[in-house]
PDB file of C-alpha atoms in Angstrom:
ATOM      1  CA  MET A  25     138.187 205.098 259.806  1.00 58.00           C
ATOM      2  CA  LYS A  26     137.160 208.589 258.842  1.00 57.00           C
ATOM      3  CA  ASP A  27     134.398 208.745 256.213  1.00 56.00           C
ATOM      4  CA  GLU A  28     134.046 204.983 255.602  1.00 53.00           C
ATOM      5  CA  SER A  29     131.413 205.592 252.965  1.00 58.00           C
ATOM      6  CA  VAL A  30     134.236 206.005 250.401  1.00 88.00           C
ATOM      7  CA  VAL A  31     135.818 202.594 250.979  1.00 94.00           C
ATOM      8  CA  VAL A  32     135.698 200.403 247.846  1.00 96.00           C
ATOM      9  CA  TYR A  33     137.343 197.158 246.796  1.00 97.00           C
ATOM     10  CA  GLN A  34     139.290 196.122 243.720  1.00 96.00           C
ATOM     11  CA  LEU A  35     140.968 192.963 242.426  1.00 98.00           C
ATOM     12  CA  LEU A  36     144.674 192.373 241.881  1.00 97.00           C
ATOM     13  CA  ASN A  37     146.764 189.363 240.796  1.00 97.00           C
ATOM     14  CA  TYR A  38     148.019 187.796 244.015  1.00 97.00           C
ATOM     15  CA  GLU A  39     151.312 186.485 242.799  1.00 95.00           C
ATOM     16  CA  LYS A  40     152.394 189.620 240.874  1.00 95.00           C
ATOM     17  CA  ASN A  41     151.566 191.889 243.898  1.00 96.00           C
ATOM     18  CA  GLU A  42     153.121 189.947 246.793  1.00 95.00           C
ATOM     19  CA  LYS A  43     155.280 192.918 247.887  1.00 96.00           C
ATOM     20  CA  LEU A  44     152.375 195.311 247.797  1.00 97.00           C
ATOM     21  CA  LEU A  45     150.176 192.892 249.748  1.00 97.00           C
ATOM     22  CA  GLN A  46     152.664 192.971 252.646  1.00 97.00           C
ATOM     23  CA  ARG A  47     151.691 196.603 253.164  1.00 97.00           C
ATOM     24  CA  VAL A  48     147.897 196.556 252.662  1.00 98.00           C
ATOM     25  CA  PRO A  49     144.984 194.580 254.089  1.00 98.00           C
ATOM     26  CA  TYR A  50     143.614 192.025 251.613  1.00 98.00           C
ATOM     27  CA  ILE A  51     141.477 188.899 251.295  1.00 98.00           C
ATOM     28  CA  SER A  52     142.669 185.976 249.161  1.00 97.00           C
ATOM     29  CA  TYR A  53     140.152 185.114 246.548  1.00 96.00           C
ATOM     30  CA  LEU A  54     140.825 182.315 243.899  1.00 96.00           C
ATOM     31  CA  ASP A  55     144.347 183.243 242.638  1.00 96.00           C
ATOM     32  CA  LEU A  56     143.562 186.949 243.280  1.00 97.00           C
ATOM     33  CA  ALA A  57     143.617 189.418 246.123  1.00 98.00           C
ATOM     34  CA  ILE A  58     140.750 191.710 247.148  1.00 98.00           C
ATOM     35  CA  VAL A  59     142.269 195.030 248.308  1.00 98.00           C
ATOM     36  CA  PHE A  60     140.631 198.162 249.636  1.00 97.00           C
ATOM     37  CA  ALA A  61     140.865 201.770 248.622  1.00 96.00           C
ATOM     38  CA  ARG A  62     139.509 205.177 249.575  1.00 93.00           C
ATOM     39  CA  VAL A  63     137.840 207.088 246.778  1.00 90.00           C
ATOM     40  CA  GLU A  64     139.019 210.672 246.785  1.00 80.00           C
ATOM     41  CA  ASP A  65     138.494 213.832 244.742  1.00 69.00           C
ATOM     42  CA  GLY A  66     134.851 213.066 243.975  1.00 58.00           C
ATOM     43  CA  GLY A  67     135.704 209.551 242.655  1.00 60.00           C
ATOM     44  CA  THR A  68     138.502 210.477 240.293  1.00 64.00           C
ATOM     45  CA  HIS A  69     141.303 209.052 242.474  1.00 83.00           C
ATOM     46  CA  ARG A  70     141.801 205.980 244.600  1.00 90.00           C
ATOM     47  CA  ARG A  71     144.274 205.467 247.389  1.00 93.00           C
ATOM     48  CA  LEU A  72     144.936 201.965 248.809  1.00 96.00           C
ATOM     49  CA  ILE A  73     144.236 201.557 252.500  1.00 96.00           C
ATOM     50  CA  THR A  74     147.346 200.471 254.434  1.00 96.00           C
ATOM     51  CA  ASN A  75     147.889 198.071 257.349  1.00 97.00           C
ATOM     52  CA  GLU A  76     148.892 201.076 259.465  1.00 96.00           C
ATOM     53  CA  GLU A  77     145.570 202.764 258.821  1.00 93.00           C
ATOM     54  CA  ILE A  78     143.409 199.850 259.875  1.00 94.00           C
ATOM     55  CA  LYS A  79     145.563 199.367 263.047  1.00 93.00           C
ATOM     56  CA  ALA A  80     145.257 203.064 263.892  1.00 91.00           C
ATOM     57  CA  PHE A  81     141.474 203.001 263.460  1.00 87.00           C
ATOM     58  CA  ARG A  82     141.082 199.515 264.902  1.00 92.00           C
ATOM     59  CA  ILE A  83     139.171 198.184 261.976  1.00 91.00           C
ATOM     60  CA  GLU A  84     139.098 194.519 260.990  1.00 94.00           C
ATOM     61  CA  VAL A  85     139.458 193.392 257.366  1.00 96.00           C
ATOM     62  CA  ASN A  86     135.993 191.860 257.374  1.00 95.00           C
ATOM     63  CA  GLU A  87     134.547 195.225 258.328  1.00 94.00           C
ATOM     64  CA  LEU A  88     136.305 196.792 255.341  1.00 94.00           C
ATOM     65  CA  GLU A  89     134.892 194.090 253.143  1.00 96.00           C
ATOM     66  CA  GLU A  90     131.351 194.693 254.353  1.00 95.00           C
ATOM     67  CA  LYS A  91     131.636 198.452 253.804  1.00 94.00           C
ATOM     68  CA  ALA A  92     133.222 197.965 250.336  1.00 95.00           C
ATOM     69  CA  ALA A  93     130.469 195.511 249.367  1.00 96.00           C
ATOM     70  CA  GLU A  94     127.912 198.236 250.024  1.00 95.00           C
ATOM     71  CA  ASN A  95     129.843 201.097 248.536  1.00 94.00           C
ATOM     72  CA  THR A  96     131.536 199.725 245.402  1.00 95.00           C
ATOM     73  CA  PRO A  97     128.370 198.888 243.398  1.00 96.00           C
ATOM     74  CA  ARG A  98     126.932 202.247 244.371  1.00 94.00           C
ATOM     75  CA  ILE A  99     129.997 204.353 243.539  1.00 92.00           C
ATOM     76  CA  CYS A 100     130.997 202.264 240.541  1.00 93.00           C
ATOM     77  CA  PRO A 101     127.787 200.814 239.119  1.00 95.00           C
ATOM     78  CA  VAL A 102     127.922 197.657 237.046  1.00 97.00           C
ATOM     79  CA  TYR A 103     128.237 197.865 233.222  1.00 96.00           C
ATOM     80  CA  PHE A 104     127.206 194.705 231.348  1.00 97.00           C
ATOM     81  CA  HIS A 105     126.908 194.713 227.521  1.00 94.00           C
ATOM     82  CA  PRO A 106     127.575 192.445 224.564  1.00 93.00           C
ATOM     83  CA  LEU A 107     131.248 192.827 223.697  1.00 90.00           C
ATOM     84  CA  GLU A 108     130.452 193.212 219.984  1.00 87.00           C
ATOM     85  CA  GLU A 109     128.303 196.319 220.762  1.00 83.00           C
ATOM     86  CA  VAL A 110     131.085 197.805 222.977  1.00 75.00           C
ATOM     87  CA  ILE A 111     133.683 197.383 220.172  1.00 77.00           C
ATOM     88  CA  ARG A 112     131.286 198.797 217.542  1.00 72.00           C
ATOM     89  CA  GLU A 113     130.591 201.838 219.825  1.00 70.00           C
ATOM     90  CA  LEU A 114     134.344 202.341 220.394  1.00 59.00           C
ATOM     91  CA  GLY A 115     134.954 202.202 216.647  1.00 52.00           C
ATOM     92  CA  THR A 116     132.347 204.877 216.062  1.00 52.00           C
ATOM     93  CA  GLN A 117     133.773 207.124 218.821  1.00 50.00           C
ATOM     94  CA  MET A 118     137.361 206.798 217.471  1.00 48.00           C
ATOM     95  CA  ASP A 119     136.309 206.899 213.820  1.00 49.00           C
ATOM     96  CA  PHE A 120     137.693 203.577 212.644  1.00 46.00           C
ATOM     97  CA  GLU A 121     136.155 200.660 210.745  1.00 44.00           C
ATOM     98  CA  VAL A 122     135.152 197.636 212.804  1.00 42.00           C
ATOM     99  CA  SER A 123     135.407 194.273 211.064  1.00 46.00           C
ATOM    100  CA  GLN A 124     132.059 192.626 210.640  1.00 44.00           C
ATOM    101  CA  GLU A 125     133.631 189.175 211.280  1.00 47.00           C
ATOM    102  CA  ASN A 126     131.843 187.449 214.098  1.00 48.00           C
ATOM    103  CA  SER A 127     133.196 184.360 215.799  1.00 59.00           C
ATOM    104  CA  GLY A 128     129.654 183.217 216.509  1.00 73.00           C
ATOM    105  CA  ILE A 129     130.512 182.964 220.236  1.00 83.00           C
ATOM    106  CA  PRO A 130     128.483 185.394 222.341  1.00 90.00           C
ATOM    107  CA  MET A 131     130.753 187.404 224.686  1.00 93.00           C
ATOM    108  CA  TYR A 132     129.764 190.021 227.254  1.00 96.00           C
ATOM    109  CA  LEU A 133     131.790 192.705 228.872  1.00 96.00           C
ATOM    110  CA  LEU A 134     131.453 193.042 232.658  1.00 97.00           C
ATOM    111  CA  THR A 135     132.985 196.103 234.290  1.00 96.00           C
ATOM    112  CA  ASN A 136     131.815 199.287 236.013  1.00 95.00           C
ATOM    113  CA  VAL A 137     130.441 202.394 234.274  1.00 94.00           C
ATOM    114  CA  GLN A 138     133.858 204.135 234.736  1.00 91.00           C
ATOM    115  CA  LYS A 139     135.503 201.141 233.015  1.00 92.00           C
ATOM    116  CA  PHE A 140     138.302 201.589 235.623  1.00 92.00           C
ATOM    117  CA  LEU A 141     139.307 198.776 238.005  1.00 94.00           C
ATOM    118  CA  GLY A 142     135.970 197.181 237.014  1.00 95.00           C
ATOM    119  CA  ALA A 143     136.987 193.471 237.242  1.00 97.00           C
ATOM    120  CA  ALA A 144     135.778 193.767 240.863  1.00 97.00           C
ATOM    121  CA  ALA A 145     132.185 193.762 239.453  1.00 98.00           C
ATOM    122  CA  ILE A 146     132.357 189.934 239.707  1.00 98.00           C
ATOM    123  CA  LEU A 147     132.263 190.506 243.474  1.00 97.00           C
ATOM    124  CA  TYR A 148     129.108 192.653 243.483  1.00 97.00           C
ATOM    125  CA  PRO A 149     126.378 190.848 245.568  1.00 95.00           C
ATOM    126  CA  GLY A 150     123.853 189.159 243.285  1.00 96.00           C
ATOM    127  CA  THR A 151     125.327 190.377 240.011  1.00 97.00           C
ATOM    128  CA  LEU A 152     126.545 187.055 238.632  1.00 98.00           C
ATOM    129  CA  ARG A 153     123.378 185.296 239.782  1.00 97.00           C
ATOM    130  CA  GLN A 154     121.297 187.846 237.919  1.00 97.00           C
ATOM    131  CA  ILE A 155     123.422 187.474 234.752  1.00 97.00           C
ATOM    132  CA  ALA A 156     123.169 183.661 234.852  1.00 97.00           C
ATOM    133  CA  ARG A 157     119.419 183.896 235.278  1.00 96.00           C
ATOM    134  CA  TRP A 158     119.302 186.155 232.203  1.00 96.00           C
ATOM    135  CA  MET A 159     121.545 183.816 230.224  1.00 95.00           C
ATOM    136  CA  ARG A 160     119.742 180.775 231.571  1.00 95.00           C
ATOM    137  CA  ARG A 161     123.063 178.969 231.871  1.00 95.00           C
ATOM    138  CA  ASN A 162     126.409 178.859 233.639  1.00 97.00           C
ATOM    139  CA  PHE A 163     129.286 180.787 232.144  1.00 97.00           C
ATOM    140  CA  PHE A 164     133.045 181.174 231.910  1.00 97.00           C
ATOM    141  CA  ILE A 165     134.724 184.277 233.265  1.00 97.00           C
ATOM    142  CA  LEU A 166     137.738 185.495 231.305  1.00 96.00           C
ATOM    143  CA  PRO A 167     139.792 187.918 233.432  1.00 95.00           C
ATOM    144  CA  SER A 168     140.860 190.250 230.624  1.00 92.00           C
ATOM    145  CA  SER A 169     142.465 192.825 232.946  1.00 95.00           C
ATOM    146  CA  ILE A 170     142.032 194.544 236.328  1.00 96.00           C
ATOM    147  CA  HIS A 171     139.584 196.759 234.509  1.00 96.00           C
ATOM    148  CA  GLU A 172     137.112 194.188 233.137  1.00 96.00           C
ATOM    149  CA  CYS A 173     136.091 190.616 232.626  1.00 97.00           C
ATOM    150  CA  ILE A 174     134.524 188.908 229.596  1.00 96.00           C
ATOM    151  CA  LEU A 175     131.747 186.401 230.191  1.00 96.00           C
ATOM    152  CA  VAL A 176     131.108 183.521 227.773  1.00 95.00           C
ATOM    153  CA  PRO A 177     128.033 181.382 228.181  1.00 95.00           C
ATOM    154  CA  GLU A 178     128.646 177.642 228.630  1.00 94.00           C
ATOM    155  CA  GLY A 179     127.749 175.370 225.734  1.00 89.00           C
ATOM    156  CA  MET A 180     128.586 177.816 222.909  1.00 85.00           C
ATOM    157  CA  GLY A 181     131.092 175.673 221.157  1.00 82.00           C
ATOM    158  CA  CYS A 182     134.260 176.675 223.011  1.00 84.00           C
ATOM    159  CA  SER A 183     136.035 174.695 225.652  1.00 87.00           C
ATOM    160  CA  LYS A 184     137.624 176.017 228.833  1.00 89.00           C
ATOM    161  CA  GLN A 185     141.028 175.064 227.359  1.00 91.00           C
ATOM    162  CA  MET A 186     140.358 177.133 224.236  1.00 91.00           C
ATOM    163  CA  LEU A 187     139.384 180.150 226.351  1.00 92.00           C
ATOM    164  CA  GLN A 188     142.380 179.614 228.592  1.00 92.00           C
ATOM    165  CA  GLU A 189     144.729 179.799 225.567  1.00 92.00           C
ATOM    166  CA  MET A 190     142.955 182.947 224.459  1.00 90.00           C
ATOM    167  CA  VAL A 191     143.447 184.711 227.828  1.00 93.00           C
ATOM    168  CA  GLU A 192     147.120 183.681 227.949  1.00 93.00           C
ATOM    169  CA  GLU A 193     147.718 185.051 224.412  1.00 92.00           C
ATOM    170  CA  VAL A 194     145.935 188.336 225.174  1.00 91.00           C
ATOM    171  CA  ASN A 195     147.786 188.780 228.514  1.00 91.00           C
ATOM    172  CA  GLU A 196     151.118 188.292 226.769  1.00 92.00           C
ATOM    173  CA  SER A 197     150.462 190.502 223.704  1.00 92.00           C
ATOM    174  CA  GLN A 198     147.947 193.197 224.647  1.00 92.00           C
ATOM    175  CA  VAL A 199     147.671 193.727 228.422  1.00 93.00           C
ATOM    176  CA  PRO A 200     150.307 195.912 230.191  1.00 93.00           C
ATOM    177  CA  GLU A 201     152.010 193.842 232.946  1.00 91.00           C
ATOM    178  CA  PRO A 202     150.573 195.891 235.909  1.00 91.00           C
ATOM    179  CA  GLU A 203     147.043 195.454 234.545  1.00 95.00           C
ATOM    180  CA  VAL A 204     147.168 191.628 234.153  1.00 95.00           C
ATOM    181  CA  LEU A 205     144.550 190.110 236.431  1.00 97.00           C
ATOM    182  CA  SER A 206     144.999 186.403 235.887  1.00 96.00           C
ATOM    183  CA  SER A 207     145.773 183.814 233.221  1.00 93.00           C
ATOM    184  CA  LYS A 208     143.171 181.461 234.564  1.00 95.00           C
ATOM    185  CA  VAL A 209     139.594 181.084 233.214  1.00 96.00           C
ATOM    186  CA  TYR A 210     136.943 180.861 235.932  1.00 97.00           C
ATOM    187  CA  TYR A 211     133.603 179.133 235.897  1.00 97.00           C
ATOM    188  CA  TYR A 212     130.378 180.474 237.438  1.00 98.00           C
ATOM    189  CA  ASP A 213     127.966 177.816 238.626  1.00 97.00           C
ATOM    190  CA  ARG A 214     124.477 179.216 239.067  1.00 96.00           C
ATOM    191  CA  VAL A 215     123.293 176.252 241.170  1.00 95.00           C
ATOM    192  CA  ASP A 216     125.645 177.050 244.078  1.00 95.00           C
ATOM    193  CA  ASP A 217     126.129 180.727 243.079  1.00 95.00           C
ATOM    194  CA  SER A 218     129.908 180.483 243.171  1.00 95.00           C
ATOM    195  CA  ILE A 219     132.988 180.945 241.008  1.00 96.00           C
ATOM    196  CA  HIS A 220     135.363 178.036 240.557  1.00 93.00           C
ATOM    197  CA  GLY A 221     139.017 178.375 239.451  1.00 86.00           C
TER     198      GLY A 221
END
């Protein structure tokens, strides 16, 4: 494929995108699909790679994945910050008051610096392991949209069921349908360095 250095990956909801997935190469992952895109116009535009393209260039899906695993963290570097700080910063930028109420549950935003299609940051090699080492514990992953995930350390007084209900409610009331990633809460286990559904 011409100029493979611009191939990146992104995450989509599998079930909601079954028609699209008939036309593009993908890898099933949990209840999601990893799809591949070419970054164009200096990074401001993405175009999904089609089945026809990989046939024409005789490229296998696993080759796309390898290239995307190298490129995506470089082109779209990881952004990981306490959610409370992100909300406070957003409030300052948009000139509105942010409530000082705090649930007491530490939450962290994981996305990319562009904050666009950044849920794929959970795929970046070594990123979750590094975060778990910093937290010193396993954590839950809340797929808040195709653009970001929220990480909640385990043992902070909230059950997986409680977090599941939170994700479902937010998906129904605040996330536009095309941007819903999943209604499931995932669990990252630092011992085997893997995500469980």
